[in-house]
CSV table of C-alpha atoms in Angstrom, one decimal:
chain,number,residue,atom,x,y,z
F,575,UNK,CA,-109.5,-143.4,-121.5
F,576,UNK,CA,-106.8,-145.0,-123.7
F,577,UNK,CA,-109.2,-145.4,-126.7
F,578,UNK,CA,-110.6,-142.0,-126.3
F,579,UNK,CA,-106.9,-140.6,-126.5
F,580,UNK,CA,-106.0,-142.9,-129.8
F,581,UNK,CA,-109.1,-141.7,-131.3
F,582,UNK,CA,-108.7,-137.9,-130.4
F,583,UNK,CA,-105.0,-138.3,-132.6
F,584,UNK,CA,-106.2,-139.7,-134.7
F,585,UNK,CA,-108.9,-136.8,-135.5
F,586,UNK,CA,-105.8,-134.7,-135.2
F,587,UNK,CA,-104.2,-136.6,-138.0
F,588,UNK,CA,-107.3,-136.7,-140.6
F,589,UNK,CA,-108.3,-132.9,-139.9
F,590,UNK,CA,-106.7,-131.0,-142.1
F,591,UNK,CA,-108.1,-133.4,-145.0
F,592,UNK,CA,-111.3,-132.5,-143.4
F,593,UNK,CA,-110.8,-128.6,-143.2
F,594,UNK,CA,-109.6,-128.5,-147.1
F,595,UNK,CA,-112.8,-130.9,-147.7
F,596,UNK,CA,-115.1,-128.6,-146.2
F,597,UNK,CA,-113.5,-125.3,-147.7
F,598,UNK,CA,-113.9,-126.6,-151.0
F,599,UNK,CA,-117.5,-127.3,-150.7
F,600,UNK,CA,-118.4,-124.1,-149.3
F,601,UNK,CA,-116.9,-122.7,-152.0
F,602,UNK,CA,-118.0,-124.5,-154.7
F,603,UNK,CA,-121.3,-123.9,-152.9
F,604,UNK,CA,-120.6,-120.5,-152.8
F,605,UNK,CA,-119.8,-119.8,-156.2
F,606,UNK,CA,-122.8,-121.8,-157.9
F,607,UNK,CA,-125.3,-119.5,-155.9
F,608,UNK,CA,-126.3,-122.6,-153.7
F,609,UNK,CA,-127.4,-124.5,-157.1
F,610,UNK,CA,-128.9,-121.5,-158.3
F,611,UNK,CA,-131.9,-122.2,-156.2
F,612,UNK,CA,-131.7,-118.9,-154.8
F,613,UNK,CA,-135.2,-117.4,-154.2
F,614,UNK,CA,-134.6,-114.1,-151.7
F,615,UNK,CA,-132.1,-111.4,-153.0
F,616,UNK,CA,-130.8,-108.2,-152.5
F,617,UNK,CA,-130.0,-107.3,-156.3
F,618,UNK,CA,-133.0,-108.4,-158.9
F,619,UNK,CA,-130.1,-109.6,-161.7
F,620,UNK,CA,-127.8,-112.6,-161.1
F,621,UNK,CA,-124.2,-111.6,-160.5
F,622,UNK,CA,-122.1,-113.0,-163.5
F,623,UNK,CA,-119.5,-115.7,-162.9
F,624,UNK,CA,-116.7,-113.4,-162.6
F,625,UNK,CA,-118.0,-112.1,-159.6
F,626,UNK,CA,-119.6,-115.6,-158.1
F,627,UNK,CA,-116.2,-117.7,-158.4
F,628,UNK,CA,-113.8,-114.7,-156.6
F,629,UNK,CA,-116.4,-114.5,-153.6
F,630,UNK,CA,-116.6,-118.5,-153.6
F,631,UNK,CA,-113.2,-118.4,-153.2
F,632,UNK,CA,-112.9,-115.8,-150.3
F,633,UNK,CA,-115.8,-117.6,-148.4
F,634,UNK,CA,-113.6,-121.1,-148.8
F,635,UNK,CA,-110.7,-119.2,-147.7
F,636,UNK,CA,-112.4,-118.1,-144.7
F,637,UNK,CA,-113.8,-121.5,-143.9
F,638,UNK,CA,-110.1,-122.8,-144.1
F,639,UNK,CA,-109.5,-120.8,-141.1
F,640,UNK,CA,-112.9,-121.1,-139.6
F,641,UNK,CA,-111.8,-123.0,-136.4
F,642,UNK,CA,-109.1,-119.8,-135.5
F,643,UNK,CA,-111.8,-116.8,-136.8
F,644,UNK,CA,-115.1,-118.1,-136.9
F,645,UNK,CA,-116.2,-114.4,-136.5
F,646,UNK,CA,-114.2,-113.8,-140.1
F,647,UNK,CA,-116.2,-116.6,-141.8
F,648,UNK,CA,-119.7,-115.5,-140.7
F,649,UNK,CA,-118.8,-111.8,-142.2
F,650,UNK,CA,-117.6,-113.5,-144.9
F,651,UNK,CA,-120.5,-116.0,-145.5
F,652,UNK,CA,-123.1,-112.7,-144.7
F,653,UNK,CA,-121.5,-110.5,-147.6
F,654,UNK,CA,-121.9,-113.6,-149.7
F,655,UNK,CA,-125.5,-113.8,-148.7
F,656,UNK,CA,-125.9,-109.9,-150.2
F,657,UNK,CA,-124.0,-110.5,-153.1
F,658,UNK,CA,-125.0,-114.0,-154.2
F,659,UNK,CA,-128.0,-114.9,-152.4
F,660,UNK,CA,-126.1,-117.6,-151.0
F,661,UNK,CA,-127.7,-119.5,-147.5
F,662,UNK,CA,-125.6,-122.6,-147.0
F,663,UNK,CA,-122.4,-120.7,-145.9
F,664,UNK,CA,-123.9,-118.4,-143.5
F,665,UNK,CA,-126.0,-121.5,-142.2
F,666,UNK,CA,-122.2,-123.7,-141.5
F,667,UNK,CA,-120.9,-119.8,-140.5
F,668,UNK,CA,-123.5,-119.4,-137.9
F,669,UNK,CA,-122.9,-123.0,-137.0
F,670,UNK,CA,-119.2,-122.9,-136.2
F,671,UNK,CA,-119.3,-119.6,-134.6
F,672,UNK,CA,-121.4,-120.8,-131.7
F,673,UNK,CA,-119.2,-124.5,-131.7
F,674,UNK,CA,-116.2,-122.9,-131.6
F,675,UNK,CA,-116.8,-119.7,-129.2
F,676,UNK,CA,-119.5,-121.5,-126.6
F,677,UNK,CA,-120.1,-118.2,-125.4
F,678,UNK,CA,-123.4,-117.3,-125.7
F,679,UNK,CA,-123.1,-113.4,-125.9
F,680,UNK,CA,-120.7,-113.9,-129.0
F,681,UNK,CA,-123.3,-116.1,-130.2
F,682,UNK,CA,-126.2,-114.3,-129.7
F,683,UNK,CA,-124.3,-110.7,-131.5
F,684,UNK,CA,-123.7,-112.9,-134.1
F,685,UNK,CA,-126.8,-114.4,-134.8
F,686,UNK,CA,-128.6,-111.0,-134.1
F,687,UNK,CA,-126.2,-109.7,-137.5
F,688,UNK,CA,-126.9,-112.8,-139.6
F,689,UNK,CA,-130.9,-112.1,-138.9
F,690,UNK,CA,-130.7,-108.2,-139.5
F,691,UNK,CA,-128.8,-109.3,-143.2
F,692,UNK,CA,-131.1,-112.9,-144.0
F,693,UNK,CA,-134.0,-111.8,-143.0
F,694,UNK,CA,-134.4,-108.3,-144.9
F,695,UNK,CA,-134.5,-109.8,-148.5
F,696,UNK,CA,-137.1,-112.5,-147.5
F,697,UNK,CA,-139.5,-110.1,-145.7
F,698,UNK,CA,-139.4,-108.2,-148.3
F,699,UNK,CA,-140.3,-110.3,-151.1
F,700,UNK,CA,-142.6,-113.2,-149.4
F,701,UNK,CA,-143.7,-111.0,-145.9
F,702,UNK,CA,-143.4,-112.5,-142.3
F,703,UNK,CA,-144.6,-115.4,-143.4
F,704,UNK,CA,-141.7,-116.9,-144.5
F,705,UNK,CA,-139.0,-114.4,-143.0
F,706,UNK,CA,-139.9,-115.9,-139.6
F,707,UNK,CA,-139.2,-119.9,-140.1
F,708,UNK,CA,-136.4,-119.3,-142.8
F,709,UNK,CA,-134.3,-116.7,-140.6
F,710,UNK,CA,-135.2,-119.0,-137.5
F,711,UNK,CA,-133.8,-122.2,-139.5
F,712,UNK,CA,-130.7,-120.3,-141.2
F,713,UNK,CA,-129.2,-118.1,-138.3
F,714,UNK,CA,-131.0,-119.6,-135.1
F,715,UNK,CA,-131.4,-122.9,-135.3
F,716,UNK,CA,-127.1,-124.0,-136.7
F,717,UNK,CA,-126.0,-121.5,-133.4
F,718,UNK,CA,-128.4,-123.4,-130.6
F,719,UNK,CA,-126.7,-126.7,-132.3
F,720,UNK,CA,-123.0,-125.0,-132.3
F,721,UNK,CA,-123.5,-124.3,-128.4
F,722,UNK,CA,-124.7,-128.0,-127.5
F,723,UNK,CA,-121.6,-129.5,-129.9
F,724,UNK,CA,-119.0,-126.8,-128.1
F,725,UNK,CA,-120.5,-127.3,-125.0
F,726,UNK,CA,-120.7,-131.1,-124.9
F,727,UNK,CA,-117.1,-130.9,-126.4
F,728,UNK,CA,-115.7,-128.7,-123.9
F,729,UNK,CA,-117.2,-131.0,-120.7
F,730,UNK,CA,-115.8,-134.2,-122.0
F,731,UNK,CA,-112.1,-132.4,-122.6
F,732,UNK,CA,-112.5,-131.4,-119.0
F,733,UNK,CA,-113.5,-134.7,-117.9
F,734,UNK,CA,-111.1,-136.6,-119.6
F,735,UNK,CA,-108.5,-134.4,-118.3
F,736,UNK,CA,-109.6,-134.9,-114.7
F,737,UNK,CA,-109.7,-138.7,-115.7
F,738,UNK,CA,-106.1,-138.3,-116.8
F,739,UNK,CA,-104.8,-136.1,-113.7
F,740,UNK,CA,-106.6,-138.4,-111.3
F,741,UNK,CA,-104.5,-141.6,-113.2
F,742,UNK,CA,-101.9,-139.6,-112.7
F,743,UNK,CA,-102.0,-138.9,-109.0
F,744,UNK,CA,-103.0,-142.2,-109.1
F,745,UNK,CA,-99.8,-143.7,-110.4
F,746,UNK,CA,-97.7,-141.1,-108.2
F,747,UNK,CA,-99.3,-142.2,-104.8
F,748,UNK,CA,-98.4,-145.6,-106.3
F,749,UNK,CA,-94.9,-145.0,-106.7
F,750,UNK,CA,-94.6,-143.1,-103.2
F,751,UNK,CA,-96.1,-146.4,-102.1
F,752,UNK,CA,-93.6,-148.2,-103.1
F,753,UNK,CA,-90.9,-145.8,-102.5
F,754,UNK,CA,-92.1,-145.8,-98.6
F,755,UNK,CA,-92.2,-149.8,-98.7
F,756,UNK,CA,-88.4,-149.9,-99.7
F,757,UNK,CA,-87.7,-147.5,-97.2
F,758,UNK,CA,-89.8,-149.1,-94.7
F,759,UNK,CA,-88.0,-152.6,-95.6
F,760,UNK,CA,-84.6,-151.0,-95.8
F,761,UNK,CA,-84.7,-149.6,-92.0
F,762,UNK,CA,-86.0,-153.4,-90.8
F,763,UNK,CA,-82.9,-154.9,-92.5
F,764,UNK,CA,-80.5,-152.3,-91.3
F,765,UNK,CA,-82.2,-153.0,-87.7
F,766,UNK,CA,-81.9,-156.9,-87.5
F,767,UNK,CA,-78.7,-156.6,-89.6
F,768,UNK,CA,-76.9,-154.3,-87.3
F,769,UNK,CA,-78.2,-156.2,-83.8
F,770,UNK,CA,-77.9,-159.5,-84.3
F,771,UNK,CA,-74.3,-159.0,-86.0
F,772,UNK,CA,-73.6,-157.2,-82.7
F,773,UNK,CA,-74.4,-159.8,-80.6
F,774,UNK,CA,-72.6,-162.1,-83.2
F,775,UNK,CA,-69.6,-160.5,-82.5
F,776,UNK,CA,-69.3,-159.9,-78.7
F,777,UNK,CA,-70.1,-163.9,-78.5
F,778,UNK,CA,-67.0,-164.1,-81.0
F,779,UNK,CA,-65.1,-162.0,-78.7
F,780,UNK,CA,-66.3,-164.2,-75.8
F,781,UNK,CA,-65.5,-167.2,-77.9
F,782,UNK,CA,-62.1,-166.1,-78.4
F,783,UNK,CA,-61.4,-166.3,-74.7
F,784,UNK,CA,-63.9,-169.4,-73.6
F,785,UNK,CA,-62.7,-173.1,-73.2
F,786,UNK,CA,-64.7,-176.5,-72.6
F,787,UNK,CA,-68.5,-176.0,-72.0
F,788,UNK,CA,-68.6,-172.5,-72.4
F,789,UNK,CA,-67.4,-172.5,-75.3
F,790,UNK,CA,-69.8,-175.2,-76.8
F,791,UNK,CA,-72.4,-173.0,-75.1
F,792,UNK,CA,-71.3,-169.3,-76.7
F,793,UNK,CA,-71.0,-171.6,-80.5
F,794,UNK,CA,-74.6,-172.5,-79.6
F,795,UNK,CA,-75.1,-169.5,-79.2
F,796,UNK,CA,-74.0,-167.8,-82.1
F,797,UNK,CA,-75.7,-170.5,-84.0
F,798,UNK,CA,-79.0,-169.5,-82.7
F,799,UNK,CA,-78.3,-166.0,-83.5
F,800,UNK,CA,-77.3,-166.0,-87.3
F,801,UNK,CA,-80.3,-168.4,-87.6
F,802,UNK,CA,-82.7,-165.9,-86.3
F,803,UNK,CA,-80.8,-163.2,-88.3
F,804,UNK,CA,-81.4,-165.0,-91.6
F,805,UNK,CA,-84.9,-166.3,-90.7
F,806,UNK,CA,-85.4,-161.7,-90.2
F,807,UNK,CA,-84.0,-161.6,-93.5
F,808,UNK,CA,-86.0,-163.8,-95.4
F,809,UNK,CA,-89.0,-162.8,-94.0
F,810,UNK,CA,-88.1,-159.5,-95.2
F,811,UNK,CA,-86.8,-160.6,-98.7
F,812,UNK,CA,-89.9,-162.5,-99.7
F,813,UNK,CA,-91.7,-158.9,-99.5
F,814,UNK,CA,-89.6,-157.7,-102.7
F,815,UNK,CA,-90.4,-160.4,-104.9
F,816,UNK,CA,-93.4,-160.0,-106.7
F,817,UNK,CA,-94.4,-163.6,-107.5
F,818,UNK,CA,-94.3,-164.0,-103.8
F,819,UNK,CA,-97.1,-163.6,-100.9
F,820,UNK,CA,-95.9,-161.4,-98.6
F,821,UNK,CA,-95.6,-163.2,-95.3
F,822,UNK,CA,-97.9,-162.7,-92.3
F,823,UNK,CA,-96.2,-163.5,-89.4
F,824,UNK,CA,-96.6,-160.8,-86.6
F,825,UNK,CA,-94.3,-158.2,-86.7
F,826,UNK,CA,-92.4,-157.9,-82.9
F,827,UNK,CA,-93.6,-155.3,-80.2
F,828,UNK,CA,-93.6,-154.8,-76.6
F,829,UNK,CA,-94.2,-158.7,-75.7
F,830,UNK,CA,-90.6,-159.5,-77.2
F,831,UNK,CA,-89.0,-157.0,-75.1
F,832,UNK,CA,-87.9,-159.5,-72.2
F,833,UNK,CA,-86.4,-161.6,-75.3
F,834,UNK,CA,-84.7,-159.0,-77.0
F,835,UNK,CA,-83.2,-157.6,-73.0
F,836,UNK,CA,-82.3,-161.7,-72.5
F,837,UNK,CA,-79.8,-161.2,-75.5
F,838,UNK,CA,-78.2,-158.6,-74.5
F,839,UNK,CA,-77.8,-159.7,-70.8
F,840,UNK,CA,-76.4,-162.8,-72.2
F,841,UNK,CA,-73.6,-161.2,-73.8
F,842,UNK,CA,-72.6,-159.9,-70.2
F,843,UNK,CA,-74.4,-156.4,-70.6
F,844,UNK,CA,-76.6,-155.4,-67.6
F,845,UNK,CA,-80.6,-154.3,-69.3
F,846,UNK,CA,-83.5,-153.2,-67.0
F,847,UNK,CA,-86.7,-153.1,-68.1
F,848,UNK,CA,-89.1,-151.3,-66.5
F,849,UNK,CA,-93.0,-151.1,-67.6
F,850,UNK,CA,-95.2,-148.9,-65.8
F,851,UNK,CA,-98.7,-148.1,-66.4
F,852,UNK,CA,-100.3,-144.7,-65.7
F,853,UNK,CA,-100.4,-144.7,-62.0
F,854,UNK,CA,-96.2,-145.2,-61.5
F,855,UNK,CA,-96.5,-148.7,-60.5
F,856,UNK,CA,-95.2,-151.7,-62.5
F,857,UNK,CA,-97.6,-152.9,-65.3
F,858,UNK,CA,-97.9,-156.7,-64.9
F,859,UNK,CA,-98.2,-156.8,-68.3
F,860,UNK,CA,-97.3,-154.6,-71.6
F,861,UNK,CA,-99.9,-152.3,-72.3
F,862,UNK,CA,-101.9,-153.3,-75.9
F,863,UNK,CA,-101.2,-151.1,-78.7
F,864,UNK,CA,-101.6,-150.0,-82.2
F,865,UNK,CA,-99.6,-152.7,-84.2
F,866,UNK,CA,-97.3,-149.8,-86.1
F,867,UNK,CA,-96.8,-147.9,-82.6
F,868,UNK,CA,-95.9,-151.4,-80.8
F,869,UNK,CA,-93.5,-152.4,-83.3
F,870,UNK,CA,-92.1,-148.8,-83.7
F,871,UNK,CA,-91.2,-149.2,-79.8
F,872,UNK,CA,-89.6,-152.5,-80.7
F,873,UNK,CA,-87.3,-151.3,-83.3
F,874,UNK,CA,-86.5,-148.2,-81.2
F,875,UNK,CA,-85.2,-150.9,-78.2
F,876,UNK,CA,-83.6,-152.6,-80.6
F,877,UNK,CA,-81.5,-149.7,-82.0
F,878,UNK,CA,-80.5,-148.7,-78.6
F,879,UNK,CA,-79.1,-151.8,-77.2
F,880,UNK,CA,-77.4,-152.4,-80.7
F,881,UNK,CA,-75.4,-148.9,-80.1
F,882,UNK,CA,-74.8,-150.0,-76.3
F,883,UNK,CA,-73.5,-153.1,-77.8
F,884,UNK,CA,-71.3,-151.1,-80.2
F,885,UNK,CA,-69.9,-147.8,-77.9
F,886,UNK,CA,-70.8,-148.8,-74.5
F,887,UNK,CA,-69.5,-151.9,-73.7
F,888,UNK,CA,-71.1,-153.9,-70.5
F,889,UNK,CA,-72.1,-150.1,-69.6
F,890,UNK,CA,-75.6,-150.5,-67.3
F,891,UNK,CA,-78.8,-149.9,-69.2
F,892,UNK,CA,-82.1,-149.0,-68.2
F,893,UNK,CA,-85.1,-149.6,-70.7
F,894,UNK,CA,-88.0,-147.4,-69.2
F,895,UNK,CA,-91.6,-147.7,-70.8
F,896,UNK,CA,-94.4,-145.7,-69.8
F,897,UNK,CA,-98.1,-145.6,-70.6
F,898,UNK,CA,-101.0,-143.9,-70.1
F,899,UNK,CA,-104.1,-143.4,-72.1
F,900,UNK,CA,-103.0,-140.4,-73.7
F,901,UNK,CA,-99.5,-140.7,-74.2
F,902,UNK,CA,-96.7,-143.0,-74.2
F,903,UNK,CA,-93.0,-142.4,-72.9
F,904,UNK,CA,-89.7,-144.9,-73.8
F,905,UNK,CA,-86.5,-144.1,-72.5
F,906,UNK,CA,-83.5,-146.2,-73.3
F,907,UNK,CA,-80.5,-144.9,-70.8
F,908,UNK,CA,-77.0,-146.3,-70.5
F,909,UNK,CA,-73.9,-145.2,-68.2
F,910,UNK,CA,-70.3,-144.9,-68.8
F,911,UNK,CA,-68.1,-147.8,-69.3
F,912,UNK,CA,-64.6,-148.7,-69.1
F,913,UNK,CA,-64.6,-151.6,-71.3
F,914,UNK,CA,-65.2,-150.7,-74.9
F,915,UNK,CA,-67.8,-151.9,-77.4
F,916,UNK,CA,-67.2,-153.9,-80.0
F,917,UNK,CA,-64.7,-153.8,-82.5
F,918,UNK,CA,-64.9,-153.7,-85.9
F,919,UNK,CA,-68.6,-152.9,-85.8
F,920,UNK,CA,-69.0,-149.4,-88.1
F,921,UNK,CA,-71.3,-146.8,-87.2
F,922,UNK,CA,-73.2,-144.5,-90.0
F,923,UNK,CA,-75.4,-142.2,-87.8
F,924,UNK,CA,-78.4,-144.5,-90.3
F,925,UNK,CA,-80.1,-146.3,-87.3
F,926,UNK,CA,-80.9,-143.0,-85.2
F,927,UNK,CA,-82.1,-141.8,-88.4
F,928,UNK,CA,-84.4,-144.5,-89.0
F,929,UNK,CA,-86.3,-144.9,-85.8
F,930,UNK,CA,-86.5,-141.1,-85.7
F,931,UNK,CA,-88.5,-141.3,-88.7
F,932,UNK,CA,-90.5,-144.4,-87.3
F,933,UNK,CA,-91.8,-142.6,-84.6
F,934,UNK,CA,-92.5,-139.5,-86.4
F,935,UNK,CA,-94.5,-141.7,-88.7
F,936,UNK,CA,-96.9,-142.8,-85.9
F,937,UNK,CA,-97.2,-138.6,-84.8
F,938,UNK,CA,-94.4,-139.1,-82.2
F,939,UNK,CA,-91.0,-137.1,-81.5
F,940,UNK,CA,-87.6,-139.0,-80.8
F,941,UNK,CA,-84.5,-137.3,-78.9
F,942,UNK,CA,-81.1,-138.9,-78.7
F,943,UNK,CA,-78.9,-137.0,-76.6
F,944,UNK,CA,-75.7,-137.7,-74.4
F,945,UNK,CA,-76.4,-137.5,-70.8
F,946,UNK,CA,-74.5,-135.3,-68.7
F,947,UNK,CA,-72.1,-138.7,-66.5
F,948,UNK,CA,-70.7,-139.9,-70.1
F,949,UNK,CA,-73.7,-142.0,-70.8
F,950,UNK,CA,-76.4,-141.8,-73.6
F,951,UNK,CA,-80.0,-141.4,-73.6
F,952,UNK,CA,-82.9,-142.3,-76.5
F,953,UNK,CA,-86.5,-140.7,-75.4
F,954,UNK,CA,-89.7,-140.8,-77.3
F,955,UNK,CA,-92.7,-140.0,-77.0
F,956,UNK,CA,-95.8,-140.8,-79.0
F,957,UNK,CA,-99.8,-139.2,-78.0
F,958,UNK,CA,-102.0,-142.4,-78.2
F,959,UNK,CA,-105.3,-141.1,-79.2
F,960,UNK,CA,-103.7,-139.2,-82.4
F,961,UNK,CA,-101.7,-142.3,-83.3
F,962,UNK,CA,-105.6,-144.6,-83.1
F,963,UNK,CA,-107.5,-141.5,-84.6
């Protein structure tokens, strides 16, 4: 598609050389009577060659503009024809007319004139006999060739510019790629970021206050944590670089749950979890899901417990997950607590953001809403068999 592009500039470049090239033949043509080897004629004497140049010269002029007024030039070339006896111009008239036009009812007028003007002089002077194959081969013939040229031009032009729009597209749903793979990357850092640095910190807080073994065991503990948080992080990172294979560890669902609840309890915070399948009873085990809609719950979880970390203090939580084979339900509740979250931690309003888009991603709806005892509730809910279809 390149090449054809280089080559149509540089056509673009070299035809006006061509044009005057052209123009000056006709002409020339034009004005020697077609080598004086004109046969058929209206007028028995030869015009002189003040009248042959000044109509060589108008035909060339018209052949100049040939590609705006192709219906200029064939009038042109046809008064030639009457004056001179002159075939070649209205044979490259009748030509261009049909290329540059493709429309056959302009062609077909046009060529209907040149045959009422060629073919008079020839019938007249050597009968049907040869006004039929000449007038055939001077008007017909140049205008079904014009057509096929136009025609043929006209489809690859259209095909090259589909070619071109679809590269386009191409390279847009590329970039939108891209752009959705940052954004995409960007809410998983802001998620691990923003929840293990909570947890970081209330151990801090605890550390602050701990003596002898507990103290050893909240360090330990804050160890583990920033090592997990940077192992997140590089696993993430490694995705950006391009002379890097992206990595293919398992992203976290529903099965990490009890881990992700076992943090949080351990920094003194009271977490339920609750899975139920579709008859109210407790599921024994999570239900299997799509890999995005498993680790969009995850990530949902995770935000919740990180703002319960960061407003709510050791307030009691409840994680609720409910499935059926149409629909699944999440509902992250906390209460009202005295004791207040942790400090220092800031709060943009960017992670309610992000998992509201996560689920809407997998055809799901996400409410956040304070409850109506001080508390705070996060509730989706995602159709199953739209997510899978």
């Amino acid at each position: 598609m390149r090449s054809g592009t280089r080559y149509a500039a540089v056509w673009e470049r070299r035809r006006p050389v061509i044009d005057a090239a052209l123009a000056l033949a006709v002409a020339v043509s034009t004005a020697s009577q077609d080598g004086h080897s004109a046969t058929y004629a209206y007028f028995e004497m030869r015009p002189s060659l003040w009248v042959a140049v000044p109509v060589g010269l108008l035909v060339g002029a018209a052949a100049w503009g040939r590609r705006r007024r192709p219906e200029v030039f064939l009038l042109a070339a046809l008064a030639a024809f009457v004056v001179l006896s002159t075939w070649i111009a209205v044979l490259f008239a009748q030509y261009t007319l049909a290329e540059r036009t493709t429309s056959w009812r302009r062609t077909s007028a046009g060529t209907l004139a040149a045959l009422a003007v060629v073919a008079v002089p020839i019938w007249q002077l050597g009968g049907a006999d040869a006004a039929g194959p000449l007038s055939l081969g001077i008007c017909v013939a140049p205008a079904l060739l014009g057509l096929y040229v136009g025609t043929r031009r006209e489809l690859l032009a259209r095909l090259r510019e589909r070619a071109e729009r679809a590269e386009r597209e191409q390279h847009q749903r590329v970039l939108q790629a891209r752009s959705d793979e940052r954004a995409q990357i960007a809410r998983d850092m802001h998620d691990v970021v923003t929840h293990r640095v909570s947890l970081i910190v209330l151990h801090s807080t605890a550390l602050e206050v701990a003596k002898g073994d507990n103290a050893r065991t909240i360090g330990r503990q804050i160890g583990a944590i920033g090592r997990e948080a940077l192992t997140e992080l590089r696993s993430l990172v490694e995705v950006l670089r391009a002379d890097a294979e992206a990595p293919l560890a398992p992203q976290p669902g529903l099965a990490d749950l009890e881990n992700l609840v076992a943090e949080s309890r351990s920094t003194g915070i009271p977490v339920a979890l609750e899975l139920i399948d579709e008859s109210g009873a407790e599921a024994p085990a999570p239900p299997q899901l799509p890999a995005l809609i498993d680790h969009a719950v995850y990530r949902v979880v995770q935000e919740a417990l990180t703002n319960v970390h960061k407003h709510a203090g050791n307030a009691e939580t409840r994680i609720r997950v409910r499935h059926t084979p149409h629909l699944l339900r999440l509902s992250v509740t906390n209460g009202r607590s005295a004791v207040p979250g942790a400090p220092g931690l800031p709060s943009g309003g960017h992670g309610l953001l992000g998992i509201g888009e996560r689920i809407r991603l997998v055809g799901g709806e996400l409410n956040a809403r304070p409850t109506p005892d001080g508390g705070f509730e996060i509730t989706a809910e995602i159709p199953l068999k739209a997510a899978d279809a």
